[in-house]
mmCIF file of N, CA and C in Angstrom:
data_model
loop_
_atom_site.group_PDB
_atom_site.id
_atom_site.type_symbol
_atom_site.label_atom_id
_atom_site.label_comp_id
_atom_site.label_asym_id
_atom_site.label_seq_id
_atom_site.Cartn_x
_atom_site.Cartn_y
_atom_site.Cartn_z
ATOM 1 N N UNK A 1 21.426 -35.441 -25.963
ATOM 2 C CA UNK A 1 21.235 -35.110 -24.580
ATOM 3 C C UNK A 1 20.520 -33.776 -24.461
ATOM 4 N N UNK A 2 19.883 -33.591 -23.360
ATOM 5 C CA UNK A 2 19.317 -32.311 -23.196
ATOM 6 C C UNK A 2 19.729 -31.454 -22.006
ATOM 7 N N UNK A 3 20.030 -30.411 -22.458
ATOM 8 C CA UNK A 3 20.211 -29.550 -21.364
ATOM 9 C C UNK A 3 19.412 -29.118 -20.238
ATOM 10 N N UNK A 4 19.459 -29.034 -19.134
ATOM 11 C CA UNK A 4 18.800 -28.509 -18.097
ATOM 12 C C UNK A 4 18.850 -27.060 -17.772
ATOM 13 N N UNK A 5 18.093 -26.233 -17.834
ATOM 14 C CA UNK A 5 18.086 -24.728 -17.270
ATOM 15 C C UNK A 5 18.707 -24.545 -15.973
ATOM 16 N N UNK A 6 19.599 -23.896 -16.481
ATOM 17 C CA UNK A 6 20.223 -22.846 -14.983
ATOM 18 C C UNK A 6 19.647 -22.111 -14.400
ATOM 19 N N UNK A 7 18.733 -21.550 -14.700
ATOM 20 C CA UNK A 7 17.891 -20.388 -14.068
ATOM 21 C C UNK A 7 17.045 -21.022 -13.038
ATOM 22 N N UNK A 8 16.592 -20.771 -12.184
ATOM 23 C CA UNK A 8 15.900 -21.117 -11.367
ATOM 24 C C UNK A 8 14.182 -20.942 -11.127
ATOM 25 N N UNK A 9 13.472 -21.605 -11.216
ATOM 26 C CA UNK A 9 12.334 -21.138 -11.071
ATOM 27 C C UNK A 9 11.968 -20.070 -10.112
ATOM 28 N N UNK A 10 11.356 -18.937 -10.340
ATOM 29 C CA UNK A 10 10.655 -18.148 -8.906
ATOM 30 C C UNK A 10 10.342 -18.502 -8.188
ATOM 31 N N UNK A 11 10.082 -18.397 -6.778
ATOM 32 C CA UNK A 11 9.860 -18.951 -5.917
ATOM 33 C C UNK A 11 8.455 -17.967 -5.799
ATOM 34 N N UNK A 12 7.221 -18.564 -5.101
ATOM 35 C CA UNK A 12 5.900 -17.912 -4.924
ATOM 36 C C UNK A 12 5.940 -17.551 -4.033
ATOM 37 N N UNK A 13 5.680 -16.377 -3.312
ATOM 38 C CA UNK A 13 5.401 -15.708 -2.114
ATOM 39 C C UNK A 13 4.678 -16.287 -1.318
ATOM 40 N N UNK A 14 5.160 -16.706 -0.128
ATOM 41 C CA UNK A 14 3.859 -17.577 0.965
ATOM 42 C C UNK A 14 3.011 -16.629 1.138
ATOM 43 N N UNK A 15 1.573 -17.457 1.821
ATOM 44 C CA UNK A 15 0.648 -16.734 2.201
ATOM 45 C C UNK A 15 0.635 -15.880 3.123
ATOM 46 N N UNK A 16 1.736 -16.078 4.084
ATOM 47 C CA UNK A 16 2.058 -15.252 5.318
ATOM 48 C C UNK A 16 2.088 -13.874 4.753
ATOM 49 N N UNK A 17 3.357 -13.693 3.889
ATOM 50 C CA UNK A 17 3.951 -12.521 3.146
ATOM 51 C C UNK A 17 2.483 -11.666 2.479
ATOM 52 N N UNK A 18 1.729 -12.423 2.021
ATOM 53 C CA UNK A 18 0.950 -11.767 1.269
ATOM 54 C C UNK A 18 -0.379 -11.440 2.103
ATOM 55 N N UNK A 19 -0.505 -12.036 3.073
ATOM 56 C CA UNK A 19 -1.515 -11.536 4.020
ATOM 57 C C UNK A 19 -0.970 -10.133 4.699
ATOM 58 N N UNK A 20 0.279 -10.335 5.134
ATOM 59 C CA UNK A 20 1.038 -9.082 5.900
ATOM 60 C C UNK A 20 0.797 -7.879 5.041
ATOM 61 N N UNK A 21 1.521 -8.489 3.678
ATOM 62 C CA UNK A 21 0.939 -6.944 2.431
ATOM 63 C C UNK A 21 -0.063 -6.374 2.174
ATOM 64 N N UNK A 22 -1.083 -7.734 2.414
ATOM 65 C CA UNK A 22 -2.635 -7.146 2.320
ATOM 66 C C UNK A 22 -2.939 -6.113 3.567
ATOM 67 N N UNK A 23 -2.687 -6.596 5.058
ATOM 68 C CA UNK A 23 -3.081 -6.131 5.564
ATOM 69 C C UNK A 23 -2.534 -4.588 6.350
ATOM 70 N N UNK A 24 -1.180 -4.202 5.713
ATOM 71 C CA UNK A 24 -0.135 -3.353 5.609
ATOM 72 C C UNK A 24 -0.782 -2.338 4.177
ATOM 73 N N UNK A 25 -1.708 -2.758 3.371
ATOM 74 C CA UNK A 25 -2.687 -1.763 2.160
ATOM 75 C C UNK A 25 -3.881 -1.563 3.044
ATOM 76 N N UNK A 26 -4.194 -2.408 3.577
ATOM 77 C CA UNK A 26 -5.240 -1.802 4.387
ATOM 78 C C UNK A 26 -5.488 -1.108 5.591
ATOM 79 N N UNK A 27 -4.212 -1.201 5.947
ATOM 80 C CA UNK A 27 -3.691 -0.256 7.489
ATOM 81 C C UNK A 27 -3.925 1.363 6.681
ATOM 82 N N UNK A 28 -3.370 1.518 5.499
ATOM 83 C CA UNK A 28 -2.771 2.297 4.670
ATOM 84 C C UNK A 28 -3.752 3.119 4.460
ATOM 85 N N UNK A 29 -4.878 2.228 4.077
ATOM 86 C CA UNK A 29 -6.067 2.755 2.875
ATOM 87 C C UNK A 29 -7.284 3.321 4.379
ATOM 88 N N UNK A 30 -7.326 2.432 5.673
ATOM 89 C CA UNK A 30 -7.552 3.144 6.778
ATOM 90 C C UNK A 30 -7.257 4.919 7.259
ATOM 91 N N UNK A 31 -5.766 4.509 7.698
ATOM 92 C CA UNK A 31 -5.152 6.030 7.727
ATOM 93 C C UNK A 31 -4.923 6.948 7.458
ATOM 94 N N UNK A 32 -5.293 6.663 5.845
ATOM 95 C CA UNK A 32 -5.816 7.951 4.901
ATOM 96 C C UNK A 32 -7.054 8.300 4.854
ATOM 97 N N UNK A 33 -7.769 7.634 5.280
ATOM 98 C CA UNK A 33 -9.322 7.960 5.304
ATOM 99 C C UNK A 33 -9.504 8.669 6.307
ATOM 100 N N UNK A 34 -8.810 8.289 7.630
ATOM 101 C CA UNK A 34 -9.234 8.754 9.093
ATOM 102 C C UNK A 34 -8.611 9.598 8.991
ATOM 103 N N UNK A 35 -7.309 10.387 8.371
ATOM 104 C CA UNK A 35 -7.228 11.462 8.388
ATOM 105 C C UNK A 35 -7.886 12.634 7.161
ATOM 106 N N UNK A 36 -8.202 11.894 6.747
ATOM 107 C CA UNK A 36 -9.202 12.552 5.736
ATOM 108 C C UNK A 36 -10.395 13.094 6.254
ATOM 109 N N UNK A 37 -11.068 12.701 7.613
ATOM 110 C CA UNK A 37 -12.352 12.780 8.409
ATOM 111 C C UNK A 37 -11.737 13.966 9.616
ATOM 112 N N UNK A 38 -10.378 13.737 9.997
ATOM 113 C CA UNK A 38 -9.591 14.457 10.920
ATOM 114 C C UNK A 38 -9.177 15.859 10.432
ATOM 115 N N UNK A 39 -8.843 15.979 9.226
ATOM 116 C CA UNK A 39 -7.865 16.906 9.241
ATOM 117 C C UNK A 39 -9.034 18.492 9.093
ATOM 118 N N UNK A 40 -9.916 18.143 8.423
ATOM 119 C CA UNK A 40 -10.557 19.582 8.088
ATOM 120 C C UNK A 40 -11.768 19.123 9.118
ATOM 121 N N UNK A 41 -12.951 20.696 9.179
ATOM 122 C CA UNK A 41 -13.902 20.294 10.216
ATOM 123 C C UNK A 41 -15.178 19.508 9.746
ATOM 124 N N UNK A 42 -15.265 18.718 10.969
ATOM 125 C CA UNK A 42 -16.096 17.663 10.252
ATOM 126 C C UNK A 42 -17.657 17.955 9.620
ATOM 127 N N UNK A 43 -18.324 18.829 10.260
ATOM 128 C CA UNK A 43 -19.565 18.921 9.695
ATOM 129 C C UNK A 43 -19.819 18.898 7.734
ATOM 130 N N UNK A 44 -18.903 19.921 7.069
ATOM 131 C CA UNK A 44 -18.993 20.157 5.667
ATOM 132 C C UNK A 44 -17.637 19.276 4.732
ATOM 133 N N UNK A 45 -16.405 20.136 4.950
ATOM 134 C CA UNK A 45 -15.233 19.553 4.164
ATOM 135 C C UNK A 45 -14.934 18.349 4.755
ATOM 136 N N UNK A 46 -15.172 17.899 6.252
ATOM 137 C CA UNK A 46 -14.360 16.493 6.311
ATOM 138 C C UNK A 46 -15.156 15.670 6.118
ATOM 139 N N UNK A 47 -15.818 15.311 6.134
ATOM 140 C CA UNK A 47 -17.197 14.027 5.701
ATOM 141 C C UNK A 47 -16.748 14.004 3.927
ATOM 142 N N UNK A 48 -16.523 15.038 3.251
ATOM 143 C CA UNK A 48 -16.475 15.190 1.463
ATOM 144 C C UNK A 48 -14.532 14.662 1.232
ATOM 145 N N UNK A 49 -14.239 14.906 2.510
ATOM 146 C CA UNK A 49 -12.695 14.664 2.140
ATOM 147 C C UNK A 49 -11.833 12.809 2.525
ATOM 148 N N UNK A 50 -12.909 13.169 3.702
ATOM 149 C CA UNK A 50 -12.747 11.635 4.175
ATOM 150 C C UNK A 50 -12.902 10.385 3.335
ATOM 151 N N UNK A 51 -14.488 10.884 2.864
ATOM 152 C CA UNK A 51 -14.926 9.855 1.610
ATOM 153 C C UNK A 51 -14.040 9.837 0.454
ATOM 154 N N UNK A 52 -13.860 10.980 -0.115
ATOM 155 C CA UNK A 52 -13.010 11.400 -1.225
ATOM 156 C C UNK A 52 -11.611 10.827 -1.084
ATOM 157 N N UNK A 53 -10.777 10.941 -0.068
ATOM 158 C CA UNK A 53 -9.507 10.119 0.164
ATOM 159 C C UNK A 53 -10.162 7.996 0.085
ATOM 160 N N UNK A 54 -10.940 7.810 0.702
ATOM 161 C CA UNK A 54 -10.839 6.792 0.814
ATOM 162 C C UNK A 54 -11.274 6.084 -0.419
ATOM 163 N N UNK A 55 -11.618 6.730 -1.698
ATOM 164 C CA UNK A 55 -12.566 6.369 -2.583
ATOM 165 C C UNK A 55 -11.337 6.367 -3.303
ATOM 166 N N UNK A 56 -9.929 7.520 -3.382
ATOM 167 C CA UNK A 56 -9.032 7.469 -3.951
ATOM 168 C C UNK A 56 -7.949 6.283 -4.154
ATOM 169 N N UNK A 57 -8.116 5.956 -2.122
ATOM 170 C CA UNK A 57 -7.349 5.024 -1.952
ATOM 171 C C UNK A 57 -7.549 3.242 -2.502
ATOM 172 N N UNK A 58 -8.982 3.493 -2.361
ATOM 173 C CA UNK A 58 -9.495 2.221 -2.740
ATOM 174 C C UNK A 58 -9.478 1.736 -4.261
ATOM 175 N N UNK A 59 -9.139 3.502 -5.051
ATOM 176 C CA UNK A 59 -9.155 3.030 -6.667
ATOM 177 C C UNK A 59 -7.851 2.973 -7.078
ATOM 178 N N UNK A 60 -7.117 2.953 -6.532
ATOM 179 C CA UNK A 60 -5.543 3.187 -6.807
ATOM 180 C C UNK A 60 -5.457 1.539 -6.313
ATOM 181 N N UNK A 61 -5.850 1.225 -5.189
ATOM 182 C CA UNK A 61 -5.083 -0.174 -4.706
ATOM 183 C C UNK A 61 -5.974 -1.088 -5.406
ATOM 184 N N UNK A 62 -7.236 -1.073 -6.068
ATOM 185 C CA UNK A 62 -7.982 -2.091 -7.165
ATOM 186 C C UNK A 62 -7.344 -1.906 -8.189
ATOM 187 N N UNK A 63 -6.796 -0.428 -8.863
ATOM 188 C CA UNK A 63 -6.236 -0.783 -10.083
ATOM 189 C C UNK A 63 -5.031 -1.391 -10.508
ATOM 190 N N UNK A 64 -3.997 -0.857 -9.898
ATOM 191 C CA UNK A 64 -2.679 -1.369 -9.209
ATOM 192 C C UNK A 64 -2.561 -2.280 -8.409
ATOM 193 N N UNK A 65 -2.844 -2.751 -7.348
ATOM 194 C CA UNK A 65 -2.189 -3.187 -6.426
ATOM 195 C C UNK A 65 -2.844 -4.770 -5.609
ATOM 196 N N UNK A 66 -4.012 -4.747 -6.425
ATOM 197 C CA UNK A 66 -5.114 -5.244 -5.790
ATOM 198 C C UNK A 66 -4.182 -7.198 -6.337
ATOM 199 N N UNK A 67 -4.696 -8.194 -5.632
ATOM 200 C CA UNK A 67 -3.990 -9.461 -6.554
ATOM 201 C C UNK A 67 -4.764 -9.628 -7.790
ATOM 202 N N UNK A 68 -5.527 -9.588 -8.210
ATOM 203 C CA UNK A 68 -5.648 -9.445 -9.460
ATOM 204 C C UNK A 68 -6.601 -7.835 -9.973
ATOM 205 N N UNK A 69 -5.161 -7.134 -10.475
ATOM 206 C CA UNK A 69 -5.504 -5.836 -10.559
ATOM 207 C C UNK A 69 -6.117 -5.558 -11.977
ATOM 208 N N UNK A 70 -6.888 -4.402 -12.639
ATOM 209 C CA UNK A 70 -7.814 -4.205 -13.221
ATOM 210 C C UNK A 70 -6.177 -3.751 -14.800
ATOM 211 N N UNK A 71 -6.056 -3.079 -14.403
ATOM 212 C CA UNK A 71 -4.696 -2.425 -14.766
ATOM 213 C C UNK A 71 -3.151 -3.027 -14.923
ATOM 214 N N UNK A 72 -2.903 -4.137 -15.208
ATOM 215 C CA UNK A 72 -1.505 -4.741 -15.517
ATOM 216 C C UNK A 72 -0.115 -3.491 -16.249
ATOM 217 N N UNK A 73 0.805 -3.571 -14.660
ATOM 218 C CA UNK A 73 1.587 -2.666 -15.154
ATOM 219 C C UNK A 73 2.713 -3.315 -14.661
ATOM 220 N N UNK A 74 4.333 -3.449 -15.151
ATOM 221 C CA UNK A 74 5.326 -3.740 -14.343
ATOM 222 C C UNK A 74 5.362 -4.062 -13.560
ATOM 223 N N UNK A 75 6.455 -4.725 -12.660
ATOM 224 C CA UNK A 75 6.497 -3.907 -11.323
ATOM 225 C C UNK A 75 7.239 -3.412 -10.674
ATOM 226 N N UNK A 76 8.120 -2.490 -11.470
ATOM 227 C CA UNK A 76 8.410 -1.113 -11.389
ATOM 228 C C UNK A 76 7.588 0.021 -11.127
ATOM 229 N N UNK A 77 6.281 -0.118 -12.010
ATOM 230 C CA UNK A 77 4.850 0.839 -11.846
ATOM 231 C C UNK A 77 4.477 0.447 -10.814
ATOM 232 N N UNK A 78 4.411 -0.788 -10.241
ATOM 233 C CA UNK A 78 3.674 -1.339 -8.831
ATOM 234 C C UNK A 78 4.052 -0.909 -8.220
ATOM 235 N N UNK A 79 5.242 -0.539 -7.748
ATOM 236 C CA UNK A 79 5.758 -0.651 -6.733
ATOM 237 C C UNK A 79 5.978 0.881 -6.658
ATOM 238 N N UNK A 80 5.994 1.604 -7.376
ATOM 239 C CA UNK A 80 5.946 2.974 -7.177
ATOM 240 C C UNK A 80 4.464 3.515 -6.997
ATOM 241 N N UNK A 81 3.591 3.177 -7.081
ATOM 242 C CA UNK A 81 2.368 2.855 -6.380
ATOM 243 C C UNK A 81 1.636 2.589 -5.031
ATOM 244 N N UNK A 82 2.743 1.415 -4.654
ATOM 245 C CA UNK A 82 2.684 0.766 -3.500
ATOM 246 C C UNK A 82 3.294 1.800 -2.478
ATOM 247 N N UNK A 83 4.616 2.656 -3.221
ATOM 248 C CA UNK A 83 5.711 3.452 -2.410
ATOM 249 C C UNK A 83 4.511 4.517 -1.947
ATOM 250 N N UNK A 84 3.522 5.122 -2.764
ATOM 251 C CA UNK A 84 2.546 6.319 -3.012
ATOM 252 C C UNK A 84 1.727 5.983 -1.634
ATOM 253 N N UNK A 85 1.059 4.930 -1.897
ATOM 254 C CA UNK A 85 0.223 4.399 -0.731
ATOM 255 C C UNK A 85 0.730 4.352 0.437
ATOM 256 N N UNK A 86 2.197 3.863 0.790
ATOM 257 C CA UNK A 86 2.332 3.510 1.967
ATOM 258 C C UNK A 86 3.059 5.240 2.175
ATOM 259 N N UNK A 87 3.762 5.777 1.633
ATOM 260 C CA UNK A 87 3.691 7.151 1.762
ATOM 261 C C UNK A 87 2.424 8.167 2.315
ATOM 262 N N UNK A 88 1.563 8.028 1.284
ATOM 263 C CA UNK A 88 0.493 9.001 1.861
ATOM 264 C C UNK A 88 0.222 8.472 3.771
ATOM 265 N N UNK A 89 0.039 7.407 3.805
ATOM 266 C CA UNK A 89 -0.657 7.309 5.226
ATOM 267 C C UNK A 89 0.811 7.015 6.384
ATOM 268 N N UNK A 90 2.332 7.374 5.714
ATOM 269 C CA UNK A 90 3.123 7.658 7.196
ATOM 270 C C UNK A 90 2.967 9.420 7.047
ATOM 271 N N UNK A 91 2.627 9.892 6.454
ATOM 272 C CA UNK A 91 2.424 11.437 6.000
ATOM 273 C C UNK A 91 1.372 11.871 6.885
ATOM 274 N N UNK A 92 0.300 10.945 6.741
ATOM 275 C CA UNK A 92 -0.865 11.063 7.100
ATOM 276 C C UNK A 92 -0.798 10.910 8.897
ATOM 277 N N UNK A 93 -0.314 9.696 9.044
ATOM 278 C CA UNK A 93 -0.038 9.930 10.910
ATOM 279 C C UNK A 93 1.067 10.772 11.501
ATOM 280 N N UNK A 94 1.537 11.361 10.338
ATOM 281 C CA UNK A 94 2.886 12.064 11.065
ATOM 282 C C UNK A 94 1.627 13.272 10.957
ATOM 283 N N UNK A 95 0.763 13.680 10.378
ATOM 284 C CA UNK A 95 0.363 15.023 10.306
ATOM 285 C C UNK A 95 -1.248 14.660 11.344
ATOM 286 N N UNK A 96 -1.727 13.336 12.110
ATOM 287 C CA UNK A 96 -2.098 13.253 13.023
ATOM 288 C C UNK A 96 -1.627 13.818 14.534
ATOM 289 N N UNK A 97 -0.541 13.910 14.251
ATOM 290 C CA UNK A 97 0.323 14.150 15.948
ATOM 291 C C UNK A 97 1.093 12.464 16.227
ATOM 292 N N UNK A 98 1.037 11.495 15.541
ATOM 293 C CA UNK A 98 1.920 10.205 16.000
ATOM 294 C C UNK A 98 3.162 10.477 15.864
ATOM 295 N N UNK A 99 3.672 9.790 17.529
ATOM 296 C CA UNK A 99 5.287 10.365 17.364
ATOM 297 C C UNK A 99 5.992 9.403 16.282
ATOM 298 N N UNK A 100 7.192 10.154 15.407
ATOM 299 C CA UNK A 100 7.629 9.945 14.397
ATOM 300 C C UNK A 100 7.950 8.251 14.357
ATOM 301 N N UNK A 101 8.591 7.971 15.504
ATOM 302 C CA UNK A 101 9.031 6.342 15.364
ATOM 303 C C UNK A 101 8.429 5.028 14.651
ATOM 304 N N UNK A 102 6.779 5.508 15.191
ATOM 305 C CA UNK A 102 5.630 4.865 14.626
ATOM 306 C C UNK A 102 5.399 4.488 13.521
ATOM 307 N N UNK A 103 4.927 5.987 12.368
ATOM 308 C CA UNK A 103 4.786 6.489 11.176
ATOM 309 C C UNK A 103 6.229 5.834 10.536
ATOM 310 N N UNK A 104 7.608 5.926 11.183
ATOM 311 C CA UNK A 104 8.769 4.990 10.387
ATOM 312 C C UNK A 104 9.118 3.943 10.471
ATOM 313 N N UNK A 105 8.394 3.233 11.062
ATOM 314 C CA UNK A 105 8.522 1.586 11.392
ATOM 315 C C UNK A 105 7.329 1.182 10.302
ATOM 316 N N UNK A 106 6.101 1.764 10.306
ATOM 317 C CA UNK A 106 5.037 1.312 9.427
ATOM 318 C C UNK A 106 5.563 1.548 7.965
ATOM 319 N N UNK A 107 6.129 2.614 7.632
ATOM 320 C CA UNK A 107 6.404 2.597 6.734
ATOM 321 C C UNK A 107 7.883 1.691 5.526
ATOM 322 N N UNK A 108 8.813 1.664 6.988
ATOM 323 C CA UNK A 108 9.784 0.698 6.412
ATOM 324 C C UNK A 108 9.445 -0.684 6.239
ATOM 325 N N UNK A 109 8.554 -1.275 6.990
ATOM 326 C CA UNK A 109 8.442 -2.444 7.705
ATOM 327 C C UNK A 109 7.271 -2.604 6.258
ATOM 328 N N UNK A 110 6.398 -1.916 5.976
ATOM 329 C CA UNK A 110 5.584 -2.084 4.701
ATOM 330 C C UNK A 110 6.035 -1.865 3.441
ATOM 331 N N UNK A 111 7.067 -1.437 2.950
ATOM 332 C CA UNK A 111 8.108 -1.600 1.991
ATOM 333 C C UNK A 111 8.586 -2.497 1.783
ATOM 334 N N UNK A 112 9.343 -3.217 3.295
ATOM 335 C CA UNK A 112 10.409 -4.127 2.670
ATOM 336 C C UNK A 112 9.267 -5.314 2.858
ATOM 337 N N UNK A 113 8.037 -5.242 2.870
ATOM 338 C CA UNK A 113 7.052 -6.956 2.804
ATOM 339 C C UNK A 113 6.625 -6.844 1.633
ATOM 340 N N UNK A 114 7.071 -5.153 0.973
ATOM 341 C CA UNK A 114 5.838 -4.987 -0.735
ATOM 342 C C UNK A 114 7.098 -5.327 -1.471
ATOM 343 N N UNK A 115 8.163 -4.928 -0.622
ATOM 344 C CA UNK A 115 9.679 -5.540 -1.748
ATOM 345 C C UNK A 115 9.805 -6.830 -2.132
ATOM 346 N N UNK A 116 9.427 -7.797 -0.669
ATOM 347 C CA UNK A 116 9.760 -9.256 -0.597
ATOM 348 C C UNK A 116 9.390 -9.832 -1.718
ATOM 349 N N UNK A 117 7.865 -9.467 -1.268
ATOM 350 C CA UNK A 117 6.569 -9.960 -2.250
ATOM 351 C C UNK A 117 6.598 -9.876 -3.761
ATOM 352 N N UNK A 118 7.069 -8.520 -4.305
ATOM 353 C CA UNK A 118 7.338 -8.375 -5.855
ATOM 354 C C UNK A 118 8.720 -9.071 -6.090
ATOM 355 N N UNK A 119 9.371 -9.049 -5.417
ATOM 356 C CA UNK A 119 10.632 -10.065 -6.045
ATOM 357 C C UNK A 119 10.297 -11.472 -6.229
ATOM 358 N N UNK A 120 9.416 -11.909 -4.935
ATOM 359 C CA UNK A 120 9.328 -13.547 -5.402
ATOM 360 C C UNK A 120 8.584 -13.810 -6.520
ATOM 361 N N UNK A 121 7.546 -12.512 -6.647
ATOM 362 C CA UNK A 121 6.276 -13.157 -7.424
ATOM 363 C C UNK A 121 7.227 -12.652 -9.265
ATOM 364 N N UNK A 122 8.227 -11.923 -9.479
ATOM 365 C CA UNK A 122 8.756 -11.903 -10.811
ATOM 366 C C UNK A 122 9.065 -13.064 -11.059
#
């Protein structure tokens, strides 16, 4: 006779989940840019900082984070990654002037869809 596995297969993250994540990195990778253009004056440092943040943001979420990332790491490493990203840009609108509620709804609410998502997809 043969035994059957107890373990359960993973379940795959719907597309819903993973569109929300996508588009919760790209809210992200936005809000760091625009405050990157915001924060210093625009003629010299913010045009060099703006670009410079968004060039950062964009190489961090291709190497890490991207669905098929350049860089295969845990996802323990992912997700402390993911924490970085969605960090910098509630940082980033809290240091826009957005009242705080905002900046902590985006940020919880984009955690627990980058949480969902790495649990189903282990």
């Amino acid at each position: 006779m043969t035994s059957s596995s107890s373990t359960p297969a993973p379940h795959a993250a719907s597309p819903a989940l993973l569109l929300a994540r996508g588009l919760f990195h790209l809210a992200a990778i936005v809000i760091v840019t625009v405050w990157g253009f915001l924060a210093w004056p625009l003629p010299f440092p913010g045009i060099f900082t703006g670009l410079g943040l968004f060039v950062l943001a964009v190489l961090l979420w291709a190497l890490f984070l991207s669905p098929k990332p350049v860089l295969r790491v845990d996802r323990f490493a992912q997700a402390l990654f993911e924490l970085c990203l969605i960090a910098a840009a509630v940082a980033a609108l809290l240091a826009l002037g957005v009242f705080w509620m905002w900046p902590a709804a985006f940020g919880v609410a984009a955690a627990a869809v980058g949480f969902i998502v790495s649990s189903r997809r282990a």
